[in-house]
Amino acid sequence: MSTDVTKPPQDSEGFWKTRYTILVLSTLAMGISYATRVNISVAIVDMVNGTALREREAAEGTQLVRDPDACPGEQVVLEDPTGRKDGEFIWDKQMQGEILAGFYYGYTIGHIPGGVLADRFGGKVVLLVGIFVSSLLAVLTPQSAWAGYYVLFFNRLCQGLAQGGIIPAIQTTVCRWAPDHERSLFSIIFLGLFVGSLVSMAATGALCETVIGWPLSFYVFGAAGLLWSVSWFLQAADSPAQHPYIDPVERSYIEATINSAAKNGIISAIPHITGTAGSLAFVWFTNFLLRKEFVSRIWTFRIINALGTLVPGAALVVVALVGCDAATVIAMLALSGFCAADCTSSYLNMQIIAPNYAGTIVGIINMFANLTGIAVPYIVGAFTNANPTRTAWNNVFYLSAAVATVSYLLYAVFTTTDEQPWNMPPSERAQKADSKEGIENTAFDEGITQMADGDTTQQGHLKAIVP
């Protein structure tokens, strides 16, 4: 008597897979998007004429402020009297804050439409448009600045709008390309976030010191994004089935593993590497808890999110309390960065409740999350503009800790790990309903005559005749 054994899906031979190319390009996309986002934070120091600005403020009667709570050795005016005259633009702090915040106005608006478009049309075109447009605008940033403050603000707003769909598009790409057991590998994509920021801030300072000056930083990172766009256009696809060069064996392997995970309603642990040392540690810890099942899946998310939210908040409180203890302050900031880099549970939670709409969900959530990019400059300014002392900054730290605590409590109370009923497309729901046999609704019990022979359906229900 022979027994048929279903063989597990077989992957293609060879070390390098097509899906690894998608992984590398997506990681570079994340890095480039953050590089073009943050480089202006460094370049603006060379763009602004600090001395001329201070001279104007002095002529207008602005008083320099002394900090009575300054640490020993720092009893000096807060304004540096030795500013450089090499800047071209006389933008006060409010104008500088508006320029930096302009990106987040567009970025916040762009998330929901970006997520919907990614789920509807696939991640390739949304990611391509996001990187190409924002990179082109980065190249045009110097011209925008020379054209005027409002032109530069509009440029930054459009950059944010273009980048609003990048993370949703990457989320959609991961759901269509990553086999269930390789989701942790694909989470390396989010490492590009921190690497891009680090490289951008370090390189921008050096580029500003060249003969060309601060415009070179925008040219370099913008050009990198344009070159990436060519590679993505030629080598990427929305799914393995649409890729023209993929090995058919690999395509079948990916489709088989992803389909099996979706039909069982279970998504494997998807720890997201969202930082350097801290992120790697959280990825391992999350995966450890889910694999060993010491606690339930929902409590795993609550624990990880608590470490990533409450610990940084507590660290800020300690910074405010220790005052001039430099060693403790540095240690707390390091601890805060170690924990705050994690967003493992949040992204994993989103993919579990509705993998078919992962792009839309992350778009909505990131839209609200990036409202802070707009609100923070105004809130900090309200505390510190008129009174830029250590006491005022301590109030900012206390407020940040309170916001972190409240946000975590809301998450812990309302989070769920159940797949949502609206995750399944209507066509699949109808197909599933049509495939069911027998009558299971007790409302039809009366008037149903069971067949005398007791025959049953394939699903084990008694066949019935409805008069």
Short mmCIF file of C-alpha atoms in Angstrom, two decimals:
data_model
loop_
_atom_site.label_atom_id
_atom_site.label_comp_id
_atom_site.label_asym_id
_atom_site.label_seq_id
_atom_site.Cartn_x
_atom_site.Cartn_y
_atom_site.Cartn_z
CA MET A 1 0.00 0.00 0.00
CA SER A 2 1.57 3.25 -1.10
CA THR A 3 1.27 6.48 0.84
CA ASP A 4 1.51 9.83 -0.93
CA VAL A 5 3.79 12.24 0.88
CA THR A 6 3.58 15.91 0.04
CA LYS A 7 7.05 17.24 -0.54
CA PRO A 8 7.91 20.66 0.92
CA PRO A 9 8.46 23.48 -1.58
CA GLN A 10 11.97 23.50 -3.05
CA ASP A 11 13.95 26.71 -3.47
CA SER A 12 16.13 27.45 -6.50
CA GLU A 13 19.77 26.47 -6.42
CA GLY A 14 22.57 28.97 -6.02
CA PHE A 15 23.51 31.45 -3.32
CA TRP A 16 21.94 34.61 -4.74
CA LYS A 17 18.19 34.79 -5.24
CA THR A 18 16.08 37.37 -7.02
CA ARG A 19 14.35 38.18 -3.75
CA TYR A 20 17.73 39.16 -2.29
CA THR A 21 18.08 41.78 -5.00
CA ILE A 22 14.69 43.16 -3.96
CA LEU A 23 15.92 43.14 -0.35
CA VAL A 24 19.12 45.07 -1.13
CA LEU A 25 17.39 47.65 -3.31
CA SER A 26 14.67 48.20 -0.70
CA THR A 27 17.29 48.71 1.99
CA LEU A 28 19.09 51.26 -0.19
CA ALA A 29 15.76 52.99 -0.86
CA MET A 30 15.17 53.38 2.86
CA GLY A 31 18.68 54.74 3.37
CA ILE A 32 18.44 57.21 0.47
CA SER A 33 15.05 58.48 1.59
CA TYR A 34 16.34 59.29 5.05
CA ALA A 35 19.61 60.72 3.70
CA THR A 36 17.76 63.26 1.56
CA ARG A 37 15.41 63.98 4.46
CA VAL A 38 17.94 64.84 7.19
CA ASN A 39 20.91 66.34 5.33
CA ILE A 40 19.33 69.78 5.41
CA SER A 41 19.44 69.65 9.22
CA VAL A 42 23.24 69.81 8.98
CA ALA A 43 23.56 71.92 5.84
CA ILE A 44 21.32 74.67 7.19
CA VAL A 45 24.08 75.67 9.61
CA ASP A 46 26.20 76.72 6.61
CA MET A 47 23.25 78.13 4.73
CA VAL A 48 22.30 80.67 7.42
CA ASN A 49 24.35 83.79 8.12
CA GLY A 50 24.44 83.58 11.92
CA THR A 51 26.36 86.80 12.47
CA ALA A 52 24.07 88.87 10.28
CA LEU A 53 21.08 87.36 12.06
CA ARG A 54 22.45 88.29 15.48
CA GLU A 55 23.24 91.80 14.28
CA ARG A 56 19.68 92.17 13.06
CA GLU A 57 18.28 90.89 16.36
CA ALA A 58 20.49 93.30 18.28
CA ALA A 59 19.30 96.19 16.11
CA GLU A 60 15.72 95.18 16.85
CA GLY A 61 16.43 95.27 20.58
CA THR A 62 16.47 91.51 21.18
CA GLN A 63 18.07 90.73 24.55
CA LEU A 64 20.54 87.91 25.02
CA VAL A 65 19.41 85.49 27.71
CA ARG A 66 21.54 84.08 30.52
CA ASP A 67 20.71 80.70 32.03
CA PRO A 68 20.68 80.86 35.86
CA ASP A 69 20.62 77.05 36.03
CA ALA A 70 23.58 76.50 33.71
CA CYS A 71 26.15 73.96 34.83
CA PRO A 72 29.49 75.12 36.30
CA GLY A 73 31.77 76.55 33.65
CA GLU A 74 28.85 77.45 31.40
CA GLN A 75 27.80 80.79 32.90
CA VAL A 76 27.94 82.50 29.52
CA VAL A 77 25.45 83.98 27.11
CA LEU A 78 23.60 81.34 25.18
CA GLU A 79 24.27 83.04 21.85
CA ASP A 80 27.73 82.42 20.38
CA PRO A 81 29.24 85.85 19.60
CA THR A 82 31.71 84.38 17.12
CA GLY A 83 29.30 83.34 14.41
CA ARG A 84 30.42 82.91 10.82
CA LYS A 85 29.50 85.25 7.97
CA ASP A 86 29.72 82.61 5.26
CA GLY A 87 25.98 81.85 5.24
CA GLU A 88 23.84 83.30 2.47
CA PHE A 89 20.41 83.43 4.07
CA ILE A 90 19.14 85.49 6.98
CA TRP A 91 16.54 83.10 8.35
CA ASP A 92 15.61 83.40 12.01
CA LYS A 93 14.96 80.34 14.17
CA GLN A 94 11.26 80.30 13.39
CA MET A 95 11.92 80.32 9.66
CA GLN A 96 14.52 77.58 10.02
CA GLY A 97 12.04 75.51 12.01
CA GLU A 98 9.39 75.99 9.32
CA ILE A 99 11.80 74.83 6.63
CA LEU A 100 12.68 71.70 8.59
CA ALA A 101 9.03 71.04 9.44
CA GLY A 102 7.89 71.59 5.85
CA PHE A 103 8.94 68.08 4.92
CA TYR A 104 6.69 66.59 7.59
CA TYR A 105 3.63 68.51 6.40
CA GLY A 106 3.84 66.70 3.08
CA TYR A 107 5.07 63.45 4.60
CA THR A 108 2.06 63.26 6.89
CA ILE A 109 -0.39 63.89 4.07
CA GLY A 110 1.29 61.40 1.75
CA HIS A 111 1.08 58.31 3.93
CA ILE A 112 -2.54 57.27 3.49
CA PRO A 113 -2.75 57.76 -0.30
CA GLY A 114 0.70 56.16 -0.60
CA GLY A 115 -0.43 53.12 1.37
CA VAL A 116 -3.65 52.74 -0.58
CA LEU A 117 -1.84 53.06 -3.91
CA ALA A 118 0.79 50.53 -2.83
CA ASP A 119 -1.88 47.97 -1.90
CA ARG A 120 -3.84 48.68 -5.07
CA PHE A 121 -1.10 48.89 -7.69
CA GLY A 122 1.87 47.27 -5.97
CA GLY A 123 4.97 48.63 -4.29
CA LYS A 124 7.21 49.02 -7.35
CA VAL A 125 5.69 52.10 -8.92
CA VAL A 126 4.92 53.82 -5.59
CA LEU A 127 8.46 53.32 -4.32
CA LEU A 128 9.93 54.37 -7.67
CA VAL A 129 7.93 57.61 -7.79
CA GLY A 130 8.68 58.38 -4.15
CA ILE A 131 12.46 58.06 -4.47
CA PHE A 132 12.72 59.60 -7.96
CA VAL A 133 10.63 62.70 -7.20
CA SER A 134 12.18 63.36 -3.78
CA SER A 135 15.70 62.87 -5.18
CA LEU A 136 15.04 65.23 -8.07
CA LEU A 137 13.73 67.83 -5.63
CA ALA A 138 16.82 67.30 -3.46
CA VAL A 139 19.01 68.17 -6.45
CA LEU A 140 16.90 71.30 -6.96
CA THR A 141 17.09 72.34 -3.29
CA PRO A 142 19.91 74.89 -3.77
CA GLN A 143 18.04 76.55 -6.64
CA SER A 144 14.90 76.59 -4.49
CA ALA A 145 16.77 78.25 -1.62
CA TRP A 146 18.21 80.93 -3.91
CA ALA A 147 14.74 81.51 -5.36
CA GLY A 148 13.38 82.36 -1.93
CA TYR A 149 12.24 81.07 1.44
CA TYR A 150 8.75 80.11 0.27
CA VAL A 151 10.06 78.25 -2.76
CA LEU A 152 12.35 76.19 -0.52
CA PHE A 153 9.48 75.49 1.89
CA PHE A 154 7.32 74.27 -1.01
CA ASN A 155 10.20 72.10 -2.24
CA ARG A 156 10.51 70.45 1.17
CA LEU A 157 6.76 69.98 1.42
CA CYS A 158 6.72 68.21 -1.95
CA GLN A 159 9.66 66.02 -0.92
CA GLY A 160 7.69 64.90 2.10
CA LEU A 161 4.59 64.27 0.02
CA ALA A 162 6.59 62.10 -2.39
CA GLN A 163 8.21 60.11 0.42
CA GLY A 164 4.91 59.49 2.21
CA GLY A 165 4.36 56.30 0.23
CA ILE A 166 7.86 54.85 0.62
CA ILE A 167 7.42 52.88 3.85
CA PRO A 168 3.93 51.62 2.87
CA ALA A 169 5.36 50.52 -0.50
CA ILE A 170 8.21 48.68 1.19
CA GLN A 171 5.75 47.05 3.59
CA THR A 172 3.68 45.84 0.64
CA THR A 173 6.80 44.59 -1.13
CA VAL A 174 7.87 42.56 1.90
CA CYS A 175 4.45 40.92 2.14
CA ARG A 176 4.65 39.82 -1.53
CA TRP A 177 8.30 38.81 -1.73
CA ALA A 178 9.38 37.47 1.66
CA PRO A 179 8.73 33.77 2.45
CA ASP A 180 7.19 33.32 5.86
CA HIS A 181 10.40 32.03 7.44
CA GLU A 182 12.52 34.84 5.93
CA ARG A 183 10.57 37.81 7.21
CA SER A 184 13.24 38.44 9.86
CA LEU A 185 15.86 38.62 7.08
CA PHE A 186 13.79 41.13 5.13
CA SER A 187 13.48 43.29 8.23
CA ILE A 188 17.09 44.33 7.54
CA ILE A 189 15.45 46.82 5.18
CA PHE A 190 14.71 49.08 8.12
CA LEU A 191 18.38 49.16 9.01
CA GLY A 192 18.68 51.52 6.05
CA LEU A 193 16.75 54.09 8.06
CA PHE A 194 19.55 54.51 10.59
CA VAL A 195 22.45 53.94 8.22
CA GLY A 196 21.05 56.55 5.82
CA SER A 197 20.65 59.10 8.60
CA LEU A 198 24.12 58.41 10.00
CA VAL A 199 25.88 58.59 6.62
CA SER A 200 23.94 61.68 5.61
CA MET A 201 24.72 63.66 8.74
CA ALA A 202 28.39 62.65 8.72
CA ALA A 203 28.95 63.21 4.99
CA THR A 204 26.99 66.46 4.80
CA GLY A 205 29.37 68.16 7.20
CA ALA A 206 32.35 67.13 5.06
CA LEU A 207 30.64 68.10 1.80
CA CYS A 208 29.83 71.54 3.17
CA GLU A 209 33.56 72.14 3.70
CA THR A 210 34.40 71.61 0.01
CA VAL A 211 34.86 74.36 -2.56
CA ILE A 212 31.30 73.92 -3.80
CA GLY A 213 29.97 74.16 -0.25
CA TRP A 214 26.57 73.19 1.12
CA PRO A 215 24.86 72.73 -2.30
CA LEU A 216 27.10 69.71 -2.94
CA SER A 217 25.38 67.68 -0.21
CA PHE A 218 22.05 68.02 -1.99
CA TYR A 219 23.57 67.18 -5.36
CA VAL A 220 25.30 64.04 -4.05
CA PHE A 221 22.38 62.48 -2.20
CA GLY A 222 19.89 63.50 -4.88
CA ALA A 223 22.04 61.92 -7.58
CA ALA A 224 22.29 58.71 -5.54
CA GLY A 225 18.50 58.51 -5.47
CA LEU A 226 18.22 59.06 -9.22
CA LEU A 227 20.73 56.27 -9.91
CA TRP A 228 18.81 53.98 -7.55
CA SER A 229 15.62 54.71 -9.49
CA VAL A 230 17.17 53.30 -12.67
CA SER A 231 18.20 50.08 -10.91
CA TRP A 232 14.80 49.65 -9.28
CA PHE A 233 12.96 50.22 -12.56
CA LEU A 234 15.02 47.58 -14.34
CA GLN A 235 15.26 44.91 -11.63
CA ALA A 236 12.17 45.12 -9.42
CA ALA A 237 8.61 43.84 -9.76
CA ASP A 238 5.47 43.99 -7.65
CA SER A 239 5.51 40.23 -7.07
CA PRO A 240 7.48 37.13 -8.09
CA ALA A 241 4.82 36.30 -10.69
CA GLN A 242 5.45 39.62 -12.45
CA HIS A 243 9.25 39.45 -12.43
CA PRO A 244 10.56 38.73 -15.96
CA TYR A 245 13.91 37.20 -14.95
CA ILE A 246 13.19 35.20 -11.80
CA ASP A 247 13.90 31.48 -11.74
CA PRO A 248 10.53 29.67 -12.02
CA VAL A 249 11.60 27.39 -9.17
CA GLU A 250 12.19 30.36 -6.87
CA ARG A 251 8.90 31.93 -7.93
CA SER A 252 6.99 28.76 -7.07
CA TYR A 253 8.85 28.49 -3.79
CA ILE A 254 7.99 32.04 -2.71
CA GLU A 255 4.35 31.72 -3.73
CA ALA A 256 3.99 28.39 -1.94
CA THR A 257 5.46 29.59 1.35
CA ILE A 258 3.56 32.87 1.39
CA ASN A 259 0.25 31.20 0.48
CA SER A 260 0.66 28.59 3.19
CA ALA A 261 1.21 31.26 5.78
CA ALA A 262 -1.85 33.28 4.63
CA LYS A 263 -4.27 30.28 4.50
CA ASN A 264 -3.32 29.11 7.99
CA GLY A 265 -3.94 32.59 9.41
CA ILE A 266 -0.54 32.53 11.11
CA ILE A 267 2.36 34.82 10.27
CA SER A 268 5.75 33.83 11.57
CA ALA A 269 7.76 36.09 13.78
CA ILE A 270 8.77 39.13 11.82
CA PRO A 271 11.31 40.91 13.99
CA HIS A 272 12.21 44.21 12.42
CA ILE A 273 15.77 45.35 12.55
CA THR A 274 15.24 49.08 12.91
CA GLY A 275 18.50 50.19 14.33
CA THR A 276 22.04 49.12 15.10
CA ALA A 277 22.93 47.35 18.35
CA GLY A 278 19.63 48.07 20.11
CA SER A 279 17.55 47.04 17.13
CA LEU A 280 19.44 43.77 16.70
CA ALA A 281 18.93 42.97 20.37
CA PHE A 282 15.19 43.64 20.19
CA VAL A 283 14.86 41.51 17.09
CA TRP A 284 16.51 38.60 18.86
CA PHE A 285 14.49 39.11 22.03
CA THR A 286 11.17 39.33 20.22
CA ASN A 287 11.92 36.23 18.21
CA PHE A 288 13.02 34.43 21.37
CA LEU A 289 9.77 35.16 23.21
CA LEU A 290 7.60 34.15 20.26
CA ARG A 291 9.52 30.94 19.61
CA LYS A 292 9.71 29.77 23.22
CA GLU A 293 6.13 30.90 23.97
CA PHE A 294 6.92 31.94 27.53
CA VAL A 295 4.12 34.47 27.15
CA SER A 296 1.33 34.87 24.63
CA ARG A 297 1.89 36.70 21.37
CA ILE A 298 -0.06 39.76 22.48
CA TRP A 299 1.93 40.00 25.72
CA THR A 300 5.13 39.71 23.73
CA PHE A 301 4.12 42.82 21.81
CA ARG A 302 3.16 44.62 25.00
CA ILE A 303 6.51 43.82 26.63
CA ILE A 304 8.62 44.83 23.62
CA ASN A 305 6.64 48.01 23.06
CA ALA A 306 6.99 48.89 26.75
CA LEU A 307 10.76 48.62 26.50
CA GLY A 308 10.79 50.72 23.34
CA THR A 309 8.48 53.42 24.73
CA LEU A 310 8.62 53.60 28.51
CA VAL A 311 12.38 53.16 28.94
CA PRO A 312 13.25 56.17 26.73
CA GLY A 313 10.60 58.19 28.57
CA ALA A 314 12.10 57.24 31.93
CA ALA A 315 15.58 58.07 30.64
CA LEU A 316 14.45 61.60 29.79
CA VAL A 317 13.13 62.04 33.32
CA VAL A 318 16.49 60.95 34.72
CA VAL A 319 18.27 63.41 32.41
CA ALA A 320 16.11 66.20 33.81
CA LEU A 321 16.76 65.14 37.41
CA VAL A 322 20.54 64.60 37.33
CA GLY A 323 21.22 68.03 35.89
CA CYS A 324 24.95 68.52 35.39
CA ASP A 325 26.06 64.90 35.86
CA ALA A 326 27.45 64.54 32.34
CA ALA A 327 28.28 60.84 32.66
CA THR A 328 24.74 59.96 33.73
CA VAL A 329 23.22 62.14 31.02
CA ILE A 330 25.30 60.43 28.34
CA ALA A 331 24.41 57.00 29.73
CA MET A 332 20.68 57.84 29.73
CA LEU A 333 20.78 59.17 26.19
CA ALA A 334 22.58 56.01 25.07
CA LEU A 335 19.98 53.85 26.81
CA SER A 336 17.18 55.88 25.27
CA GLY A 337 18.63 55.45 21.79
CA PHE A 338 19.15 51.72 22.37
CA CYS A 339 15.50 51.18 23.23
CA ALA A 340 13.81 53.84 21.13
CA ALA A 341 15.34 52.40 17.96
CA ASP A 342 12.95 49.46 18.23
CA CYS A 343 9.64 49.30 16.38
CA THR A 344 9.59 45.51 16.08
CA SER A 345 6.30 44.84 17.79
CA SER A 346 4.48 47.69 16.07
CA TYR A 347 5.27 46.65 12.49
CA LEU A 348 4.87 42.95 13.26
CA ASN A 349 1.51 43.64 14.89
CA MET A 350 0.35 45.51 11.78
CA GLN A 351 1.32 42.64 9.48
CA ILE A 352 -0.44 40.08 11.66
CA ILE A 353 -3.84 41.76 11.89
CA ALA A 354 -4.14 42.45 8.14
CA PRO A 355 -1.28 41.35 5.85
CA ASN A 356 -3.32 42.08 2.72
CA TYR A 357 -3.57 45.75 3.68
CA ALA A 358 -0.17 46.18 5.30
CA GLY A 359 0.71 49.20 3.15
CA THR A 360 -2.51 51.06 3.93
CA ILE A 361 -2.27 50.37 7.66
CA VAL A 362 1.33 51.49 7.99
CA GLY A 363 0.47 54.55 5.92
CA ILE A 364 -2.28 55.57 8.34
CA ILE A 365 -0.15 54.90 11.41
CA ASN A 366 2.93 56.66 10.06
CA MET A 367 0.80 59.64 9.11
CA PHE A 368 -0.18 60.14 12.73
CA ALA A 369 3.31 59.27 13.97
CA ASN A 370 4.88 61.92 11.76
CA LEU A 371 2.55 64.61 13.02
CA THR A 372 5.22 64.94 15.70
CA GLY A 373 7.59 66.24 13.04
CA ILE A 374 5.23 69.19 12.65
CA ALA A 375 4.22 69.63 16.27
CA VAL A 376 7.57 69.25 18.03
CA PRO A 377 9.23 72.47 16.75
CA TYR A 378 6.25 74.50 17.92
CA ILE A 379 5.94 72.76 21.29
CA VAL A 380 9.65 73.00 22.06
CA GLY A 381 9.64 76.60 20.89
CA ALA A 382 6.75 77.42 23.23
CA PHE A 383 8.84 76.18 26.14
CA THR A 384 12.27 77.47 25.18
CA ASN A 385 12.15 80.39 22.72
CA ALA A 386 11.53 83.06 25.36
CA ASN A 387 13.33 81.19 28.13
CA PRO A 388 16.01 78.85 26.71
CA THR A 389 17.25 77.60 30.08
CA ARG A 390 17.87 74.15 31.49
CA THR A 391 14.68 74.40 33.53
CA ALA A 392 12.67 75.04 30.38
CA TRP A 393 14.28 72.06 28.64
CA ASN A 394 13.52 69.89 31.66
CA ASN A 395 9.84 70.68 31.16
CA VAL A 396 10.17 69.46 27.57
CA PHE A 397 11.67 66.19 28.84
CA TYR A 398 8.87 65.71 31.37
CA LEU A 399 6.23 66.33 28.72
CA SER A 400 7.91 63.83 26.37
CA ALA A 401 7.94 61.19 29.10
CA ALA A 402 4.24 61.80 29.81
CA VAL A 403 3.32 61.47 26.14
CA ALA A 404 5.30 58.22 25.89
CA THR A 405 3.51 56.80 28.93
CA VAL A 406 0.02 57.70 27.71
CA SER A 407 0.67 56.38 24.20
CA TYR A 408 1.92 53.06 25.56
CA LEU A 409 -1.10 52.64 27.82
CA LEU A 410 -3.41 53.19 24.85
CA TYR A 411 -1.50 50.59 22.85
CA ALA A 412 -1.44 48.05 25.68
CA VAL A 413 -5.19 48.32 26.28
CA PHE A 414 -6.48 48.31 22.70
CA THR A 415 -3.96 46.19 20.79
CA THR A 416 -4.93 42.82 19.32
CA THR A 417 -3.26 39.97 17.48
CA ASP A 418 -6.38 38.61 15.79
CA GLU A 419 -6.52 38.73 12.01
CA GLN A 420 -9.25 41.20 11.13
CA PRO A 421 -12.26 39.95 9.14
CA TRP A 422 -11.84 42.73 6.56
CA ASN A 423 -8.33 41.46 5.71
CA MET A 424 -9.73 38.86 3.31
CA PRO A 425 -10.74 40.38 -0.05
CA PRO A 426 -14.48 40.14 -0.86
CA SER A 427 -13.87 37.73 -3.73
CA GLU A 428 -12.09 35.28 -1.44
CA ARG A 429 -14.81 35.58 1.20
CA ALA A 430 -17.48 34.79 -1.41
CA GLN A 431 -15.47 31.86 -2.74
CA LYS A 432 -15.03 30.50 0.75
CA ALA A 433 -18.73 30.85 1.46
CA ASP A 434 -19.69 29.09 -1.77
CA SER A 435 -17.43 26.15 -0.98
CA LYS A 436 -19.17 25.33 2.29
CA GLU A 437 -21.57 22.39 2.31
CA GLY A 438 -24.48 21.62 4.59
CA ILE A 439 -26.52 23.94 6.74
CA GLU A 440 -24.94 25.13 9.96
CA ASN A 441 -27.32 27.90 10.96
CA THR A 442 -29.48 26.72 13.87
CA ALA A 443 -32.24 29.06 12.71
CA PHE A 444 -33.04 26.51 10.02
CA ASP A 445 -33.26 23.56 12.43
CA GLU A 446 -37.04 23.48 12.32
CA GLY A 447 -38.52 21.99 9.21
CA ILE A 448 -35.38 20.13 8.23
CA THR A 449 -35.75 16.41 7.76
CA GLN A 450 -32.60 14.39 8.09
CA MET A 451 -32.11 11.63 5.58
CA ALA A 452 -33.02 8.29 7.02
CA ASP A 453 -29.86 6.58 5.94
CA GLY A 454 -27.77 9.07 7.96
CA ASP A 455 -25.47 9.91 5.08
CA THR A 456 -23.05 12.73 5.83
CA THR A 457 -21.32 15.30 3.74
CA GLN A 458 -17.60 15.46 3.26
CA GLN A 459 -17.41 17.98 6.09
CA GLY A 460 -19.13 15.59 8.51
CA HIS A 461 -22.54 17.35 8.59
CA LEU A 462 -25.72 15.34 8.16
CA LYS A 463 -27.25 15.86 4.76
CA ALA A 464 -30.61 17.62 4.98
CA ILE A 465 -33.57 18.37 2.83
CA VAL A 466 -35.18 21.80 3.22
CA PRO A 467 -38.89 21.69 2.39
#
